[in-house]
């Protein structure tokens, strides 16, 4: 287990360093001007010595400031990053927990109704939700809420971050995909397990179906489900950007998106550079989340099935 954790931490550190190096690529652009200073064209000119200089400057800055430094107003950048990151975790963590546990429950339901008349609300519904873009589902939910509001039936604030409505609605938006993703994985895992010899043996001995499902099929299939939890986390993190920007929920993903700047905004002779320091802070926090879930998933799989730790 220690070896697995160390390996995953090393992979995380390597990935984080690569991302930092990419962010520190110099933005050396040569602009061509026409009459009256009009824009005629631009050419990117990469110089490795400038890249090395950026790296040296960054680490010098980190050493001298003892962190990410302060912004123009004198406020510590790391404190700001941490504050909005915790705001993002307020919707991200519940969405992950809902996605995992409700997803397993939905997968079990899909498996149980697969041969009944209610099967259309089982696996087909799960696949249907997975096939629709998240943004379309969010818009549909918002339109339904607005329709209900027009009749005076509900009063829900759909945009912002400072009300409980905003938090709950964003948890709902963010949890839809992980629920359906884990439900689909659970369903397929149970289908695979039911055809194995030990299940047929248990049935031949008169073991009840519920006991077979929960004590044998689900327990033995859980490591396979956990193996996909990292994919679920990555998808949910990517959806976090969509949800926060679309609903103006001012969390870490929202602010990171805005620190990227716009590649179309420039004036001749200079580019609007993104806030590299803040970006590195956000990337550190988000990749740390990925590492944490990766380790938790690996430890859980090892605890359930010791052989998983050797793979």
PDB file of C-alpha atoms in Angstrom:
ATOM      1  CA  UNK A   1       0.000   0.000   0.000  1.00  0.00           C
ATOM      2  CA  UNK A   2       2.834   2.409   0.885  1.00  0.00           C
ATOM      3  CA  UNK A   3       4.428   1.648  -2.470  1.00  0.00           C
ATOM      4  CA  UNK A   4       1.172   2.415  -4.290  1.00  0.00           C
ATOM      5  CA  UNK A   5       0.694   5.722  -2.452  1.00  0.00           C
ATOM      6  CA  UNK A   6       4.312   6.727  -3.105  1.00  0.00           C
ATOM      7  CA  UNK A   7       4.008   5.888  -6.797  1.00  0.00           C
ATOM      8  CA  UNK A   8       0.792   7.860  -7.210  1.00  0.00           C
ATOM      9  CA  UNK A   9       2.265  10.821  -5.349  1.00  0.00           C
ATOM     10  CA  UNK A  10       5.317  10.740  -7.626  1.00  0.00           C
ATOM     11  CA  UNK A  11       3.082  10.679 -10.716  1.00  0.00           C
ATOM     12  CA  UNK A  12       1.092  13.630  -9.328  1.00  0.00           C
ATOM     13  CA  UNK A  13       4.268  15.617  -8.641  1.00  0.00           C
ATOM     14  CA  UNK A  14       5.595  14.913 -12.130  1.00  0.00           C
ATOM     15  CA  UNK A  15       2.280  15.944 -13.715  1.00  0.00           C
ATOM     16  CA  UNK A  16       2.098  19.127 -11.642  1.00  0.00           C
ATOM     17  CA  UNK A  17       5.647  20.108 -12.613  1.00  0.00           C
ATOM     18  CA  UNK A  18       4.822  19.562 -16.305  1.00  0.00           C
ATOM     19  CA  UNK A  19       1.734  21.785 -16.001  1.00  0.00           C
ATOM     20  CA  UNK A  20       3.767  24.519 -14.293  1.00  0.00           C
ATOM     21  CA  UNK A  21       6.405  24.351 -17.032  1.00  0.00           C
ATOM     22  CA  UNK A  22       3.671  24.697 -19.662  1.00  0.00           C
ATOM     23  CA  UNK A  23       2.228  27.729 -17.882  1.00  0.00           C
ATOM     24  CA  UNK A  24       5.658  29.348 -17.790  1.00  0.00           C
ATOM     25  CA  UNK A  25       6.134  29.121 -21.559  1.00  0.00           C
ATOM     26  CA  UNK A  26       7.040  32.672 -22.663  1.00  0.00           C
ATOM     27  CA  UNK A  27       4.424  34.596 -24.613  1.00  0.00           C
ATOM     28  CA  UNK A  28       6.894  36.195 -27.017  1.00  0.00           C
ATOM     29  CA  UNK A  29       4.864  37.447 -29.951  1.00  0.00           C
ATOM     30  CA  UNK A  30       6.148  39.617 -32.783  1.00  0.00           C
ATOM     31  CA  UNK A  31       3.440  41.933 -34.114  1.00  0.00           C
ATOM     32  CA  UNK A  32       3.381  43.387 -37.602  1.00  0.00           C
ATOM     33  CA  UNK A  33       2.019  46.900 -37.885  1.00  0.00           C
ATOM     34  CA  UNK A  34       0.579  48.653 -40.880  1.00  0.00           C
ATOM     35  CA  UNK A  35      -0.191  52.282 -41.482  1.00  0.00           C
ATOM     36  CA  UNK A  36      -1.343  54.162 -38.441  1.00  0.00           C
ATOM     37  CA  UNK A  37      -0.356  51.271 -36.185  1.00  0.00           C
ATOM     38  CA  UNK A  38      -3.018  48.967 -37.615  1.00  0.00           C
ATOM     39  CA  UNK A  39      -2.665  45.253 -36.979  1.00  0.00           C
ATOM     40  CA  UNK A  40      -1.271  43.279 -39.909  1.00  0.00           C
ATOM     41  CA  UNK A  41      -0.274  39.993 -38.307  1.00  0.00           C
ATOM     42  CA  UNK A  42       1.507  38.256 -35.441  1.00  0.00           C
ATOM     43  CA  UNK A  43       4.149  35.549 -35.139  1.00  0.00           C
ATOM     44  CA  UNK A  44       4.971  33.535 -32.043  1.00  0.00           C
ATOM     45  CA  UNK A  45       8.708  33.346 -31.373  1.00  0.00           C
ATOM     46  CA  UNK A  46       9.658  30.687 -28.800  1.00  0.00           C
ATOM     47  CA  UNK A  47      13.105  31.073 -27.269  1.00  0.00           C
ATOM     48  CA  UNK A  48      14.245  28.419 -24.805  1.00  0.00           C
ATOM     49  CA  UNK A  49      16.407  30.917 -22.919  1.00  0.00           C
ATOM     50  CA  UNK A  50      13.306  33.002 -22.232  1.00  0.00           C
ATOM     51  CA  UNK A  51      11.506  29.904 -20.971  1.00  0.00           C
ATOM     52  CA  UNK A  52      14.402  29.127 -18.616  1.00  0.00           C
ATOM     53  CA  UNK A  53      14.389  32.756 -17.461  1.00  0.00           C
ATOM     54  CA  UNK A  54      10.665  32.506 -16.660  1.00  0.00           C
ATOM     55  CA  UNK A  55      11.258  29.348 -14.622  1.00  0.00           C
ATOM     56  CA  UNK A  56      14.099  30.967 -12.699  1.00  0.00           C
ATOM     57  CA  UNK A  57      12.037  34.103 -12.086  1.00  0.00           C
ATOM     58  CA  UNK A  58       9.106  32.045 -10.831  1.00  0.00           C
ATOM     59  CA  UNK A  59      11.123  30.081  -8.278  1.00  0.00           C
ATOM     60  CA  UNK A  60      12.927  33.248  -7.188  1.00  0.00           C
ATOM     61  CA  UNK A  61       9.533  34.888  -6.687  1.00  0.00           C
ATOM     62  CA  UNK A  62       8.252  31.909  -4.672  1.00  0.00           C
ATOM     63  CA  UNK A  63      11.397  31.924  -2.511  1.00  0.00           C
ATOM     64  CA  UNK A  64      11.332  35.665  -1.855  1.00  0.00           C
ATOM     65  CA  UNK A  65       7.609  35.889  -1.095  1.00  0.00           C
ATOM     66  CA  UNK A  66       7.390  32.616   0.809  1.00  0.00           C
ATOM     67  CA  UNK A  67       4.382  31.548  -1.246  1.00  0.00           C
ATOM     68  CA  UNK A  68       2.350  32.965  -4.104  1.00  0.00           C
ATOM     69  CA  UNK A  69       2.827  36.541  -2.947  1.00  0.00           C
ATOM     70  CA  UNK A  70       0.150  39.236  -2.909  1.00  0.00           C
ATOM     71  CA  UNK A  71      -2.086  40.893  -5.475  1.00  0.00           C
ATOM     72  CA  UNK A  72      -2.239  44.588  -6.370  1.00  0.00           C
ATOM     73  CA  UNK A  73      -4.306  45.289  -3.252  1.00  0.00           C
ATOM     74  CA  UNK A  74      -1.786  43.568  -0.969  1.00  0.00           C
ATOM     75  CA  UNK A  75      -3.975  40.531  -0.274  1.00  0.00           C
ATOM     76  CA  UNK A  76      -2.224  37.122  -0.130  1.00  0.00           C
ATOM     77  CA  UNK A  77      -2.957  35.264  -3.367  1.00  0.00           C
ATOM     78  CA  UNK A  78      -2.866  31.848  -1.692  1.00  0.00           C
ATOM     79  CA  UNK A  79      -5.516  32.936   0.819  1.00  0.00           C
ATOM     80  CA  UNK A  80      -7.789  33.985  -2.042  1.00  0.00           C
ATOM     81  CA  UNK A  81      -7.163  30.735  -3.908  1.00  0.00           C
ATOM     82  CA  UNK A  82      -7.873  28.663  -0.783  1.00  0.00           C
ATOM     83  CA  UNK A  83     -11.035  30.622   0.021  1.00  0.00           C
ATOM     84  CA  UNK A  84     -12.666  30.156  -3.386  1.00  0.00           C
ATOM     85  CA  UNK A  85     -11.363  26.578  -3.593  1.00  0.00           C
ATOM     86  CA  UNK A  86     -13.224  25.683  -0.392  1.00  0.00           C
ATOM     87  CA  UNK A  87     -16.315  27.281  -1.927  1.00  0.00           C
ATOM     88  CA  UNK A  88     -15.938  24.958  -4.912  1.00  0.00           C
ATOM     89  CA  UNK A  89     -15.488  21.956  -2.629  1.00  0.00           C
ATOM     90  CA  UNK A  90     -18.803  22.879  -0.998  1.00  0.00           C
ATOM     91  CA  UNK A  91     -20.554  21.704  -4.170  1.00  0.00           C
ATOM     92  CA  UNK A  92     -17.933  19.276  -5.486  1.00  0.00           C
ATOM     93  CA  UNK A  93     -17.636  16.939  -2.491  1.00  0.00           C
ATOM     94  CA  UNK A  94     -21.399  16.385  -2.031  1.00  0.00           C
ATOM     95  CA  UNK A  95     -21.723  15.806  -5.785  1.00  0.00           C
ATOM     96  CA  UNK A  96     -19.007  13.125  -5.664  1.00  0.00           C
ATOM     97  CA  UNK A  97     -20.559  11.376  -2.652  1.00  0.00           C
ATOM     98  CA  UNK A  98     -24.024  11.520  -4.212  1.00  0.00           C
ATOM     99  CA  UNK A  99     -22.594  10.340  -7.510  1.00  0.00           C
ATOM    100  CA  UNK A 100     -20.925   7.313  -5.948  1.00  0.00           C
ATOM    101  CA  UNK A 101     -23.572   6.075  -3.516  1.00  0.00           C
ATOM    102  CA  UNK A 102     -26.701   7.081  -5.418  1.00  0.00           C
ATOM    103  CA  UNK A 103     -25.007   5.858  -8.597  1.00  0.00           C
ATOM    104  CA  UNK A 104     -24.495   2.394  -7.096  1.00  0.00           C
ATOM    105  CA  UNK A 105     -28.115   2.378  -5.908  1.00  0.00           C
ATOM    106  CA  UNK A 106     -29.294   3.388  -9.393  1.00  0.00           C
ATOM    107  CA  UNK A 107     -27.137   0.672 -10.947  1.00  0.00           C
ATOM    108  CA  UNK A 108     -28.646  -1.948  -8.631  1.00  0.00           C
ATOM    109  CA  UNK A 109     -32.129  -0.670  -9.495  1.00  0.00           C
ATOM    110  CA  UNK A 110     -31.345  -0.859 -13.216  1.00  0.00           C
ATOM    111  CA  UNK A 111     -30.135  -4.431 -12.771  1.00  0.00           C
ATOM    112  CA  UNK A 112     -33.218  -5.495 -10.803  1.00  0.00           C
ATOM    113  CA  UNK A 113     -35.747  -4.036 -13.280  1.00  0.00           C
ATOM    114  CA  UNK A 114     -33.912  -5.038 -16.453  1.00  0.00           C
ATOM    115  CA  UNK A 115     -36.450  -7.796 -17.219  1.00  0.00           C
ATOM    116  CA  UNK A 116     -39.581  -6.012 -15.983  1.00  0.00           C
ATOM    117  CA  UNK A 117     -41.989  -3.534 -17.548  1.00  0.00           C
ATOM    118  CA  UNK A 118     -40.241  -0.733 -15.634  1.00  0.00           C
ATOM    119  CA  UNK A 119     -36.956  -1.342 -17.434  1.00  0.00           C
ATOM    120  CA  UNK A 120     -37.344   1.861 -19.496  1.00  0.00           C
ATOM    121  CA  UNK A 121     -36.592   3.926 -16.374  1.00  0.00           C
ATOM    122  CA  UNK A 122     -33.596   1.695 -15.676  1.00  0.00           C
ATOM    123  CA  UNK A 123     -30.582   1.230 -17.935  1.00  0.00           C
ATOM    124  CA  UNK A 124     -32.101   3.011 -21.003  1.00  0.00           C
ATOM    125  CA  UNK A 125     -32.726   6.121 -18.876  1.00  0.00           C
ATOM    126  CA  UNK A 126     -29.163   5.966 -17.543  1.00  0.00           C
ATOM    127  CA  UNK A 127     -27.701   5.737 -21.046  1.00  0.00           C
ATOM    128  CA  UNK A 128     -30.016   8.534 -22.168  1.00  0.00           C
ATOM    129  CA  UNK A 129     -28.705  10.925 -19.513  1.00  0.00           C
ATOM    130  CA  UNK A 130     -25.109  10.001 -20.357  1.00  0.00           C
ATOM    131  CA  UNK A 131     -25.789  10.775 -24.023  1.00  0.00           C
ATOM    132  CA  UNK A 132     -27.090  14.305 -23.397  1.00  0.00           C
ATOM    133  CA  UNK A 133     -24.559  17.145 -22.871  1.00  0.00           C
ATOM    134  CA  UNK A 134     -24.477  18.413 -19.289  1.00  0.00           C
ATOM    135  CA  UNK A 135     -25.119  21.986 -20.369  1.00  0.00           C
ATOM    136  CA  UNK A 136     -28.372  20.904 -22.057  1.00  0.00           C
ATOM    137  CA  UNK A 137     -29.570  19.215 -18.859  1.00  0.00           C
ATOM    138  CA  UNK A 138     -28.660  22.299 -16.810  1.00  0.00           C
ATOM    139  CA  UNK A 139     -30.558  24.586 -19.189  1.00  0.00           C
ATOM    140  CA  UNK A 140     -33.588  22.269 -19.115  1.00  0.00           C
ATOM    141  CA  UNK A 141     -33.640  22.256 -15.293  1.00  0.00           C
ATOM    142  CA  UNK A 142     -33.316  26.036 -15.192  1.00  0.00           C
ATOM    143  CA  UNK A 143     -36.146  26.468 -17.696  1.00  0.00           C
ATOM    144  CA  UNK A 144     -38.371  24.212 -15.590  1.00  0.00           C
ATOM    145  CA  UNK A 145     -37.527  26.215 -12.466  1.00  0.00           C
ATOM    146  CA  UNK A 146     -38.260  29.492 -14.273  1.00  0.00           C
ATOM    147  CA  UNK A 147     -41.566  28.059 -15.484  1.00  0.00           C
ATOM    148  CA  UNK A 148     -42.530  27.095 -11.943  1.00  0.00           C
ATOM    149  CA  UNK A 149     -41.464  30.529 -10.729  1.00  0.00           C
ATOM    150  CA  UNK A 150     -43.712  32.193 -13.311  1.00  0.00           C
ATOM    151  CA  UNK A 151     -46.657  30.412 -11.672  1.00  0.00           C
ATOM    152  CA  UNK A 152     -45.462  31.396  -8.212  1.00  0.00           C
ATOM    153  CA  UNK A 153     -44.868  27.794  -7.176  1.00  0.00           C
ATOM    154  CA  UNK A 154     -41.198  28.099  -6.224  1.00  0.00           C
ATOM    155  CA  UNK A 155     -38.693  30.832  -5.489  1.00  0.00           C
ATOM    156  CA  UNK A 156     -35.171  29.624  -6.276  1.00  0.00           C
ATOM    157  CA  UNK A 157     -32.095  31.757  -6.956  1.00  0.00           C
ATOM    158  CA  UNK A 158     -30.344  30.156  -9.938  1.00  0.00           C
ATOM    159  CA  UNK A 159     -27.279  32.402 -10.209  1.00  0.00           C
ATOM    160  CA  UNK A 160     -24.601  33.425  -7.732  1.00  0.00           C
ATOM    161  CA  UNK A 161     -22.902  31.742  -4.788  1.00  0.00           C
ATOM    162  CA  UNK A 162     -24.038  33.425  -1.595  1.00  0.00           C
ATOM    163  CA  UNK A 163     -27.363  31.644  -1.037  1.00  0.00           C
ATOM    164  CA  UNK A 164     -28.211  28.093  -0.051  1.00  0.00           C
ATOM    165  CA  UNK A 165     -30.265  27.863  -3.263  1.00  0.00           C
ATOM    166  CA  UNK A 166     -27.111  28.402  -5.317  1.00  0.00           C
ATOM    167  CA  UNK A 167     -25.237  25.678  -3.461  1.00  0.00           C
ATOM    168  CA  UNK A 168     -28.037  23.103  -3.666  1.00  0.00           C
ATOM    169  CA  UNK A 169     -28.792  23.742  -7.346  1.00  0.00           C
ATOM    170  CA  UNK A 170     -25.115  23.464  -8.275  1.00  0.00           C
ATOM    171  CA  UNK A 171     -24.798  20.218  -6.322  1.00  0.00           C
ATOM    172  CA  UNK A 172     -27.758  18.948  -8.350  1.00  0.00           C
ATOM    173  CA  UNK A 173     -26.200  20.012 -11.666  1.00  0.00           C
ATOM    174  CA  UNK A 174     -22.822  18.580 -10.757  1.00  0.00           C
ATOM    175  CA  UNK A 175     -24.076  15.232  -9.439  1.00  0.00           C
ATOM    176  CA  UNK A 176     -26.160  14.201 -12.475  1.00  0.00           C
ATOM    177  CA  UNK A 177     -23.291  12.862 -14.568  1.00  0.00           C
ATOM    178  CA  UNK A 178     -21.437  10.972 -11.781  1.00  0.00           C
ATOM    179  CA  UNK A 179     -24.702   9.312 -10.681  1.00  0.00           C
ATOM    180  CA  UNK A 180     -25.402   8.047 -14.192  1.00  0.00           C
ATOM    181  CA  UNK A 181     -21.755   7.140 -14.826  1.00  0.00           C
ATOM    182  CA  UNK A 182     -21.446   5.001 -11.685  1.00  0.00           C
ATOM    183  CA  UNK A 183     -24.923   3.543 -12.296  1.00  0.00           C
ATOM    184  CA  UNK A 184     -23.823   2.368 -15.727  1.00  0.00           C
ATOM    185  CA  UNK A 185     -20.590   0.873 -14.358  1.00  0.00           C
ATOM    186  CA  UNK A 186     -22.473  -0.846 -11.525  1.00  0.00           C
ATOM    187  CA  UNK A 187     -25.031  -2.304 -13.931  1.00  0.00           C
ATOM    188  CA  UNK A 188     -22.356  -3.696 -16.252  1.00  0.00           C
ATOM    189  CA  UNK A 189     -20.372  -5.069 -13.314  1.00  0.00           C
ATOM    190  CA  UNK A 190     -23.401  -6.903 -11.924  1.00  0.00           C
ATOM    191  CA  UNK A 191     -24.202  -8.293 -15.364  1.00  0.00           C
ATOM    192  CA  UNK A 192     -20.672  -9.653 -15.621  1.00  0.00           C
ATOM    193  CA  UNK A 193     -20.731 -11.116 -12.112  1.00  0.00           C
ATOM    194  CA  UNK A 194     -24.034 -12.939 -12.561  1.00  0.00           C
ATOM    195  CA  UNK A 195     -22.581 -15.163 -15.280  1.00  0.00           C
ATOM    196  CA  UNK A 196     -19.677 -16.404 -13.159  1.00  0.00           C
ATOM    197  CA  UNK A 197     -19.506 -19.931 -11.766  1.00  0.00           C
ATOM    198  CA  UNK A 198     -19.672 -18.964  -8.085  1.00  0.00           C
ATOM    199  CA  UNK A 199     -23.032 -17.248  -8.642  1.00  0.00           C
ATOM    200  CA  UNK A 200     -24.516 -20.321 -10.320  1.00  0.00           C
ATOM    201  CA  UNK A 201     -23.171 -22.430  -7.459  1.00  0.00           C
ATOM    202  CA  UNK A 202     -24.762 -20.131  -4.859  1.00  0.00           C
ATOM    203  CA  UNK A 203     -28.116 -20.305  -6.646  1.00  0.00           C
ATOM    204  CA  UNK A 204     -27.939 -24.088  -6.887  1.00  0.00           C
ATOM    205  CA  UNK A 205     -27.545 -24.175  -3.099  1.00  0.00           C
ATOM    206  CA  UNK A 206     -30.756 -22.202  -2.677  1.00  0.00           C
ATOM    207  CA  UNK A 207     -29.167 -18.903  -1.631  1.00  0.00           C
ATOM    208  CA  UNK A 208     -31.641 -16.000  -1.837  1.00  0.00           C
ATOM    209  CA  UNK A 209     -31.347 -13.539  -4.715  1.00  0.00           C
ATOM    210  CA  UNK A 210     -30.903 -10.506  -2.444  1.00  0.00           C
ATOM    211  CA  UNK A 211     -28.116 -12.229  -0.533  1.00  0.00           C
ATOM    212  CA  UNK A 212     -26.435 -13.208  -3.802  1.00  0.00           C
ATOM    213  CA  UNK A 213     -26.752  -9.663  -5.113  1.00  0.00           C
ATOM    214  CA  UNK A 214     -25.442  -7.773  -2.092  1.00  0.00           C
ATOM    215  CA  UNK A 215     -23.169 -10.274  -0.374  1.00  0.00           C
ATOM    216  CA  UNK A 216     -21.553 -11.787  -3.441  1.00  0.00           C
ATOM    217  CA  UNK A 217     -22.085  -9.882  -6.691  1.00  0.00           C
ATOM    218  CA  UNK A 218     -21.862  -6.323  -5.340  1.00  0.00           C
ATOM    219  CA  UNK A 219     -19.074  -7.083  -2.872  1.00  0.00           C
ATOM    220  CA  UNK A 220     -16.932  -8.800  -5.501  1.00  0.00           C
ATOM    221  CA  UNK A 221     -17.750  -6.167  -8.100  1.00  0.00           C
ATOM    222  CA  UNK A 222     -16.992  -3.196  -5.841  1.00  0.00           C
ATOM    223  CA  UNK A 223     -13.244  -3.086  -6.676  1.00  0.00           C
ATOM    224  CA  UNK A 224     -14.180  -2.796 -10.356  1.00  0.00           C
ATOM    225  CA  UNK A 225     -16.571   0.057  -9.560  1.00  0.00           C
ATOM    226  CA  UNK A 226     -13.920   1.802  -7.455  1.00  0.00           C
ATOM    227  CA  UNK A 227     -11.484   1.484 -10.349  1.00  0.00           C
ATOM    228  CA  UNK A 228     -13.699   3.901 -12.293  1.00  0.00           C
ATOM    229  CA  UNK A 229     -14.060   6.390  -9.438  1.00  0.00           C
ATOM    230  CA  UNK A 230     -10.987   8.311 -10.618  1.00  0.00           C
ATOM    231  CA  UNK A 231     -12.598   8.765 -14.033  1.00  0.00           C
ATOM    232  CA  UNK A 232     -15.742  10.001 -12.302  1.00  0.00           C
ATOM    233  CA  UNK A 233     -13.715  12.562 -10.331  1.00  0.00           C
ATOM    234  CA  UNK A 234     -11.977  13.834 -13.478  1.00  0.00           C
ATOM    235  CA  UNK A 235     -15.271  14.204 -15.348  1.00  0.00           C
ATOM    236  CA  UNK A 236     -16.845  15.988 -12.382  1.00  0.00           C
ATOM    237  CA  UNK A 237     -13.904  18.380 -12.108  1.00  0.00           C
ATOM    238  CA  UNK A 238     -14.219  19.250 -15.790  1.00  0.00           C
ATOM    239  CA  UNK A 239     -17.963  19.769 -15.324  1.00  0.00           C
ATOM    240  CA  UNK A 240     -17.218  22.025 -12.350  1.00  0.00           C
ATOM    241  CA  UNK A 241     -15.875  24.653 -14.757  1.00  0.00           C
ATOM    242  CA  UNK A 242     -19.042  24.486 -16.865  1.00  0.00           C
ATOM    243  CA  UNK A 243     -21.353  24.684 -13.855  1.00  0.00           C
ATOM    244  CA  UNK A 244     -19.534  27.516 -12.069  1.00  0.00           C
ATOM    245  CA  UNK A 245     -19.083  29.697 -15.147  1.00  0.00           C
ATOM    246  CA  UNK A 246     -22.619  29.102 -16.431  1.00  0.00           C
ATOM    247  CA  UNK A 247     -24.275  29.814 -13.060  1.00  0.00           C
ATOM    248  CA  UNK A 248     -21.785  32.506 -11.968  1.00  0.00           C
ATOM    249  CA  UNK A 249     -20.945  30.497  -8.876  1.00  0.00           C
ATOM    250  CA  UNK A 250     -17.726  32.222  -7.831  1.00  0.00           C
ATOM    251  CA  UNK A 251     -15.594  29.277  -6.860  1.00  0.00           C
ATOM    252  CA  UNK A 252     -12.075  28.258  -7.845  1.00  0.00           C
ATOM    253  CA  UNK A 253     -13.107  26.976 -11.280  1.00  0.00           C
ATOM    254  CA  UNK A 254     -14.904  30.261 -12.025  1.00  0.00           C
ATOM    255  CA  UNK A 255     -11.882  32.389 -11.113  1.00  0.00           C
ATOM    256  CA  UNK A 256      -9.395  30.068 -12.790  1.00  0.00           C
ATOM    257  CA  UNK A 257     -11.393  30.340 -16.003  1.00  0.00           C
ATOM    258  CA  UNK A 258     -11.220  34.125 -15.826  1.00  0.00           C
ATOM    259  CA  UNK A 259      -7.473  34.179 -15.050  1.00  0.00           C
ATOM    260  CA  UNK A 260      -6.874  32.462 -18.385  1.00  0.00           C
ATOM    261  CA  UNK A 261      -7.721  35.712 -20.139  1.00  0.00           C
ATOM    262  CA  UNK A 262      -8.763  35.842 -23.765  1.00  0.00           C
ATOM    263  CA  UNK A 263      -6.475  35.088 -26.673  1.00  0.00           C
ATOM    264  CA  UNK A 264      -8.491  37.524 -28.781  1.00  0.00           C
ATOM    265  CA  UNK A 265      -7.861  40.556 -26.570  1.00  0.00           C
ATOM    266  CA  UNK A 266      -4.645  42.325 -27.416  1.00  0.00           C
ATOM    267  CA  UNK A 267      -3.216  45.562 -28.663  1.00  0.00           C
ATOM    268  CA  UNK A 268      -0.376  45.852 -31.120  1.00  0.00           C
ATOM    269  CA  UNK A 269       2.899  45.318 -29.316  1.00  0.00           C
ATOM    270  CA  UNK A 270       1.679  43.321 -26.334  1.00  0.00           C
ATOM    271  CA  UNK A 271      -0.615  40.504 -25.224  1.00  0.00           C
ATOM    272  CA  UNK A 272      -3.047  40.436 -22.339  1.00  0.00           C
ATOM    273  CA  UNK A 273      -1.124  37.929 -20.220  1.00  0.00           C
ATOM    274  CA  UNK A 274      -3.018  35.588 -17.886  1.00  0.00           C
ATOM    275  CA  UNK A 275      -2.423  35.663 -14.152  1.00  0.00           C
ATOM    276  CA  UNK A 276       0.152  32.886 -14.063  1.00  0.00           C
ATOM    277  CA  UNK A 277       0.672  32.910 -10.294  1.00  0.00           C
ATOM    278  CA  UNK A 278      -3.029  32.450  -9.521  1.00  0.00           C
ATOM    279  CA  UNK A 279      -3.324  29.780 -12.204  1.00  0.00           C
ATOM    280  CA  UNK A 280      -0.536  27.769 -10.605  1.00  0.00           C
ATOM    281  CA  UNK A 281      -2.305  28.050  -7.248  1.00  0.00           C
ATOM    282  CA  UNK A 282      -5.572  26.769  -8.704  1.00  0.00           C
ATOM    283  CA  UNK A 283      -3.847  23.951 -10.585  1.00  0.00           C
ATOM    284  CA  UNK A 284      -2.048  22.889  -7.402  1.00  0.00           C
ATOM    285  CA  UNK A 285      -5.331  22.656  -5.491  1.00  0.00           C
ATOM    286  CA  UNK A 286      -7.253  20.837  -8.223  1.00  0.00           C
ATOM    287  CA  UNK A 287      -4.480  18.322  -8.908  1.00  0.00           C
ATOM    288  CA  UNK A 288      -4.230  17.745  -5.155  1.00  0.00           C
ATOM    289  CA  UNK A 289      -7.904  16.755  -5.193  1.00  0.00           C
ATOM    290  CA  UNK A 290      -7.205  14.270  -7.989  1.00  0.00           C
ATOM    291  CA  UNK A 291      -4.282  12.820  -6.008  1.00  0.00           C
ATOM    292  CA  UNK A 292      -6.369  12.527  -2.831  1.00  0.00           C
ATOM    293  CA  UNK A 293      -9.173  10.648  -4.573  1.00  0.00           C
ATOM    294  CA  UNK A 294      -6.649   8.484  -6.399  1.00  0.00           C
ATOM    295  CA  UNK A 295      -5.085   7.439  -3.100  1.00  0.00           C
ATOM    296  CA  UNK A 296      -8.446   6.930  -1.362  1.00  0.00           C
ATOM    297  CA  UNK A 297      -9.673   4.808  -4.272  1.00  0.00           C
ATOM    298  CA  UNK A 298      -6.504   2.705  -4.235  1.00  0.00           C
ATOM    299  CA  UNK A 299      -6.621   2.200  -0.458  1.00  0.00           C
ATOM    300  CA  UNK A 300     -10.322   1.258  -0.596  1.00  0.00           C
ATOM    301  CA  UNK A 301      -9.728  -1.253  -3.374  1.00  0.00           C
ATOM    302  CA  UNK A 302      -6.823  -2.770  -1.440  1.00  0.00           C
ATOM    303  CA  UNK A 303      -8.940  -3.038   1.718  1.00  0.00           C
ATOM    304  CA  UNK A 304     -11.776  -4.787  -0.137  1.00  0.00           C
ATOM    305  CA  UNK A 305      -9.557  -6.981  -2.294  1.00  0.00           C
ATOM    306  CA  UNK A 306      -5.877  -7.258  -1.241  1.00  0.00           C
ATOM    307  CA  UNK A 307      -4.957  -8.532  -4.711  1.00  0.00           C
ATOM    308  CA  UNK A 308      -5.836  -5.090  -6.108  1.00  0.00           C
ATOM    309  CA  UNK A 309      -2.807  -3.639  -4.344  1.00  0.00           C
ATOM    310  CA  UNK A 310      -0.510  -5.836  -6.399  1.00  0.00           C
ATOM    311  CA  UNK A 311      -1.877  -4.667  -9.754  1.00  0.00           C
TER     312      UNK A 311
END
